Amino acid sequence: MAKQSVSINNIDIELPNCNLFIGGEFTPALSGATFPVEYPGSEETIAHAAYAQPEDVDRAVSAARQAFESGIWSRASAHKRGYLLSRLADLVEKHLEPLARLETLDNGKPYSSALGDIRSVAFCLRYYGQIASTIEGESLPVNDDHLCVTLREPYGVCGLIIPWNYPLLMAAWKLGPALAAGNTVILKPAEQTPLSVLKLAELSREAGLPPGVFNIVNGYGEVTGAAIASHPDIDKVAFTGSTATGKLIMQAAAQSNLKRVSLELGGKSPVILFPDAKLDTALEDVFGGIYDNQGQICCAGSRLFAHKKIKEPFVEQLTARAQSRVVGDPFEEGIEQGPLVSSEQLERVHGYVESAKQQGARLLTGGERLNRKGYFYPPTVLDQVSNSMTIAREEVFGPVLSVIEFDDHALDSIIAAANDTDYGLAAAVYTQDMDRALYIGKRLKAGVVWLNCSQKFDLVAPFGGYKQSGFGRDLGRHALHEYTQIKTLWMRAKP
Ligand code: NAI
Ligand code: MG
């Protein structure tokens, strides 16, 4: 598969090498299998990527194992690993535009958003490069005849399975800490979005990452992903995606070699809006929290609990804004929303909207795909939703807001309703009464709680779920701990 380029709206986009990346080389699948890659803005097939079968996953694991055991990475000084990660970050910045073009081509997000994502990728890799040398153990107060210390050691070979909503950024969130800690990795991008990480593979060679430290196997989850989850020689699997797939991965991990697992899964995040909130800020946040990234965000604020007193005017304004959102060709300037990632996702999202209507919700705007090529689904608002409807229980992962009315006769009943979900990824509360905000914030069962703000992220702030939103944390120093295990080392101190 030689280098090719595609032309979208007269923009030439150079495609990366679409083979597998194993041991520092691009290589086709042994079987020669490929799968098609589609641009969701036009429904056209733009490339074919090598499709890794279990035997290819074996090859990647061998390369990663060999690199790990050689010590070239795991025993290099943390400064050296950090330096190479920073170099990779610099190269990502240098190739910001080509990477962002690939991201939009693959995922359909507006090009301006893709640029923002890729900038965050560089920051993330640099951050973990910088904190690589802060991975420290302790010395412990044991009896005087001994010295006892703990070491934080890498697991070994890590399988990273990531989704399609922020392809390169989700890769960076896992690659950064996994590599900083000295592991070697096999990354499986989502089958919808294989391209940008392949470009990252090219850059990783240029940065000087030793061969076998970073490997990529593209392919479908049921084959390539499953081969990773059940592989007997992978020490840890880190996953971001749906709860259903997270359960399969955990099962496969248990049944194979009890590899360590961390899971960042779906959400059904509540936003609780009181009448005394700063409503302008809240409107901005609620809107962005459900419509940014075409609504394909795990921590999207998909259930808006709006107080009776302000619900009508608030929802009216929000609906008007939804109607004026500029949806269209993601490469065009000024576009705010692109297509959903795939026809499958479009059907899933639309199916949820239909089910909500059947169960008694009122459609205020949206609710039909746009009449054009590409998987465009407009911002959709559903009113009169109750928390027991399917739309309020299952992750939609699209630009669909469900509005649930409440009044605050009993504060605890709104907290109970917000917590009445299998998920627990994030939650937001808007009220100027800080006593109330904190009272609720401490009682929400979610891994991230935003008070009078929402969708806030920072590299230093851990991110992850309660309940069926998974376990383990991305970002911050906590993520380093997800990729290290503790060795307790005893030494005699008596002649
Ligand atoms: P998915 O969870 O099936 O896919 C995510 C990743 O897992 C992909 O790389 C996929 O190839 C891989 N995978 C799938 N089956 C696997 C298996 N048996 N073993 C190992 N890896 C496997 O998500 P999908 O099917 O793309 O989307 C379905 C729904 O999942 C979405 O509508 C959304 O609700 C949710 N989702 C949530 C995400 C999040 O960030 N929390 C991201 C993507 C999807
Ligand atoms: Mg799936």
Coordinates of C-alpha atoms and ligand atoms in Angstrom, one line a residue, residues 161-165 188-192 219-222 224-226 229 239-243 245-246 248-249 264-267 297-298 344-345 348 395-397 425, ligand 1:
I161 CA -8.0 -0.2 22.6
I162 CA -9.5 3.1 21.7
P163 CA -12.7 4.6 20.2
W164 CA -13.5 6.8 17.2
N165 CA -14.8 10.0 18.8
K188 CA -5.8 -0.7 18.3
P189 CA -7.7 2.3 16.9
A190 CA -11.4 2.0 16.2
E191 CA -12.2 0.6 12.7
Q192 CA -14.0 3.8 11.8
G219 CA -9.0 -3.9 12.5
Y220 CA -12.5 -4.7 13.8
G221 CA -13.2 -5.1 17.5
E222 CA -14.6 -8.6 17.2
T224 CA -8.4 -7.6 16.3
G225 CA -9.7 -6.2 19.6
A226 CA -10.8 -9.6 20.9
A229 CA -8.1 -8.8 25.2
F239 CA -9.9 0.5 27.0
T240 CA -12.2 3.4 26.1
G241 CA -15.5 2.6 24.5
S242 CA -18.9 1.2 25.2
T243 CA -19.9 -0.5 28.5
T245 CA -17.5 -4.0 25.0
G246 CA -15.9 -3.2 28.3
L248 CA -16.4 -8.5 27.0
I249 CA -12.8 -7.2 27.5
E264 CA -13.3 4.2 30.5
L265 CA -16.9 3.5 29.4
G266 CA -20.1 5.3 28.5
G267 CA -22.1 7.8 30.3
I297 CA -18.8 12.5 23.9
C298 CA -18.7 10.0 26.7
E344 CA -24.4 2.6 12.0
Q345 CA -24.1 5.5 14.5
R348 CA -28.5 4.1 16.4
E395 CA -26.1 6.1 25.9
V396 CA -27.2 7.8 22.7
F397 CA -23.8 9.2 21.7
L425 CA -19.0 9.2 34.4
Ligands
NAI1 P1 -17.2 -0.1 20.9 O1 -17.1 0.0 22.4 O2 -17.7 -1.5 20.4 O3 -15.8 0.2 20.2 C1 -14.7 0.8 20.8 C2 -13.5 0.1 20.5 O4 -13.6 -1.2 21.0 C3 -13.2 0.0 19.0 O5 -11.8 0.1 18.9 C4 -13.6 -1.4 18.7 O6 -13.0 -1.9 17.6 C5 -13.3 -2.2 20.0 N1 -14.0 -3.4 20.2 C6 -15.3 -3.7 19.8 N2 -15.6 -4.9 20.1 C7 -14.6 -5.5 20.8 C8 -14.3 -6.7 21.4 N3 -15.2 -7.7 21.4 N4 -13.1 -6.9 22.0 C9 -12.2 -5.9 22.0 N5 -12.4 -4.7 21.4 C10 -13.5 -4.5 20.8 O7 -18.2 1.0 20.4 P2 -18.9 1.2 19.0 O8 -19.5 -0.1 18.6 O9 -18.1 1.9 18.1 O10 -20.1 2.2 19.4 C11 -21.3 1.7 20.1 C12 -21.6 2.7 21.2 O11 -20.6 2.6 22.2 C13 -21.8 4.1 20.9 O12 -23.0 4.4 20.4 C14 -21.5 4.8 22.2 O13 -22.7 4.7 23.0 C15 -20.5 3.9 22.9 N6 -19.2 4.4 22.8 C16 -18.7 5.1 23.8 C17 -17.5 5.7 23.8 C18 -16.9 6.4 24.9 O14 -16.0 7.2 24.7 N7 -17.3 6.1 26.1 C19 -16.6 5.6 22.5 C20 -17.2 4.9 21.5 C21 -18.5 4.3 21.6

